[in-house]
Short mmCIF file of C-alpha atoms in Angstrom, two decimals:
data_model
loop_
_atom_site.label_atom_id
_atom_site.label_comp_id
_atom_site.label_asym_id
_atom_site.label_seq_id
_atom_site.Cartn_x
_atom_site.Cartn_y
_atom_site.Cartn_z
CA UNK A 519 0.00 0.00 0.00
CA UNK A 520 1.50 3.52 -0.96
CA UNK A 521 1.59 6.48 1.01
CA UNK A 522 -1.50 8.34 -1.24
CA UNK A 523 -3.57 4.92 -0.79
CA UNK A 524 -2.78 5.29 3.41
CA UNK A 525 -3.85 8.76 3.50
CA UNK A 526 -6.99 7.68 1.52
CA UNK A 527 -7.79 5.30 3.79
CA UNK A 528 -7.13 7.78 6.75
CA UNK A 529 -9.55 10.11 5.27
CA UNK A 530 -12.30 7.66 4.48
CA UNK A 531 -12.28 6.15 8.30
CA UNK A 532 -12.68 9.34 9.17
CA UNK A 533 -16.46 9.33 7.43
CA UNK A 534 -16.10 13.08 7.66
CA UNK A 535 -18.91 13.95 5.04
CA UNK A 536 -21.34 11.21 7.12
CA UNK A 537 -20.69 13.58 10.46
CA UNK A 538 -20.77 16.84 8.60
CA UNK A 539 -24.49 15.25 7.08
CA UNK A 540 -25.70 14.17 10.55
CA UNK A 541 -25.15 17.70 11.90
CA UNK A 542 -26.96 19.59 8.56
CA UNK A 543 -30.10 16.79 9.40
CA UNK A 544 -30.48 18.11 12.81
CA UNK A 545 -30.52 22.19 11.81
CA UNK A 546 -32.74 21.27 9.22
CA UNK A 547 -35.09 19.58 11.48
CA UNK A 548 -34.93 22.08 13.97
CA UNK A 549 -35.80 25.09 11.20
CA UNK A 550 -38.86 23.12 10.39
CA UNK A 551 -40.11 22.96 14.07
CA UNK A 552 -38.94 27.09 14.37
CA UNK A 553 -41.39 26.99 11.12
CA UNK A 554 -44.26 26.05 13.03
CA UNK A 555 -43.13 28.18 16.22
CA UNK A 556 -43.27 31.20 14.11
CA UNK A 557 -46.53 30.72 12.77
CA UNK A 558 -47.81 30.13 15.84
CA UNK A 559 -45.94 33.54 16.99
CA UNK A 560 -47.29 34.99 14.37
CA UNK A 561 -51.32 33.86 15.23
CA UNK A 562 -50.79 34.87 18.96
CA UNK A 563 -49.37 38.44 17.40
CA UNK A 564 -46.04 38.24 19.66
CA UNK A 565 -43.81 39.79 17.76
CA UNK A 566 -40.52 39.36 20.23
CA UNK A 567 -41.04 35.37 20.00
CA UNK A 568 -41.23 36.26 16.45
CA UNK A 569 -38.16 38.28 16.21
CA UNK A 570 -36.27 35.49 18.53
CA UNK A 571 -37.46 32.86 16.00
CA UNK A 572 -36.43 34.37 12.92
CA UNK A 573 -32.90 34.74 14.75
CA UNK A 574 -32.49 31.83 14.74
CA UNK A 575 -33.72 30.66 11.72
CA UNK A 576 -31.09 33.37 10.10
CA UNK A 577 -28.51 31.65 12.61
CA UNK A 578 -29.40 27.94 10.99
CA UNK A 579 -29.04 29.42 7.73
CA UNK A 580 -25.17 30.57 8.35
CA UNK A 581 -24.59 26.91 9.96
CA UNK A 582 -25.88 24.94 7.10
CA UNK A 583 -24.19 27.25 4.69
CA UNK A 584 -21.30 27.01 6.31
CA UNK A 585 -21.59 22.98 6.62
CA UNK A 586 -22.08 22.66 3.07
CA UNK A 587 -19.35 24.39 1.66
CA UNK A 588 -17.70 21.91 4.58
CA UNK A 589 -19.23 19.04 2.78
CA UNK A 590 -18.06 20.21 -0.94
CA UNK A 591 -14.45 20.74 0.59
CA UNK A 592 -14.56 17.33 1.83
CA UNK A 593 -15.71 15.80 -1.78
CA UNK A 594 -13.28 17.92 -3.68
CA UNK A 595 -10.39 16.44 -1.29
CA UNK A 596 -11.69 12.56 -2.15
CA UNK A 597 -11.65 13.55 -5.58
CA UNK A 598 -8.08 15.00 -5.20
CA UNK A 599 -7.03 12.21 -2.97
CA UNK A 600 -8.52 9.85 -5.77
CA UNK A 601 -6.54 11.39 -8.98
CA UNK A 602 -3.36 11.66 -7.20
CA UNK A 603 -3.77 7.72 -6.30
CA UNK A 604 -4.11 7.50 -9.79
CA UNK A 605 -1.34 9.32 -11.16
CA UNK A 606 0.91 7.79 -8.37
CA UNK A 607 -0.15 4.02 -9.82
CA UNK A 608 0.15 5.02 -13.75
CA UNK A 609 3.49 6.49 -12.31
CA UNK A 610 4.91 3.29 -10.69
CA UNK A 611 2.92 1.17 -13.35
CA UNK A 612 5.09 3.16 -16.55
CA UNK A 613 8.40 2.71 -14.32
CA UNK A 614 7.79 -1.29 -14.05
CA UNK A 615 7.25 -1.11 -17.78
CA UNK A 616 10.57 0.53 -18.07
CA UNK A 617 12.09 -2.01 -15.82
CA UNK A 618 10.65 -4.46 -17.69
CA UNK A 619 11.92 -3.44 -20.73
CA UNK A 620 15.29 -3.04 -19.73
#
């Protein structure tokens, strides 16, 4: 196993994009239930609840933004970590050839 197949691994046990998901399923759940709490703010005419709400719902926003440009950092490093395993085993494939040959 080469060093780019080790780090690979590394990264995958890591299941970083899994924990990064987990944590987006949870805001998201908890906007929909501020959802209903606003309406309900909204019906009772209370408009600090309402204010507090849509804090946080603008808070939730900035998390899951944040997490998913988290998440797309994490896929474009697989995708890196992928091609450079690649290159690395057309690399050591082409200098067996050459050994090969010689």
């Amino acid at each position: 196993m080469n060093y780019s197949e080790k780090v690979e691994e590394t990264v995958e046990y890591a299941d970083l994009i899994n924990k990064v998901q987990s944590v987006l399923d949870f805001v998201c759940s908890e906007n929909d239930e501020l959802k209903i709490e606003r309406d309900c703010a909204i019906r009772n005419n209370d408009p600090y609840y309402y204010q507090a709400i849509n804090n946080n719902m603008k808070t939730n926003y900035i998390i899951s933004s944040t997490l998913l440009a988290i998440r797309r950092d994490i896929e474009t490093m697989h995708d890196d970590i992928r091609a450079d395993i690649n290159q690395e085993k057309n690399a050591l494939s082409r200098s067996d050839q050459t050994e090969d040959n010689a």
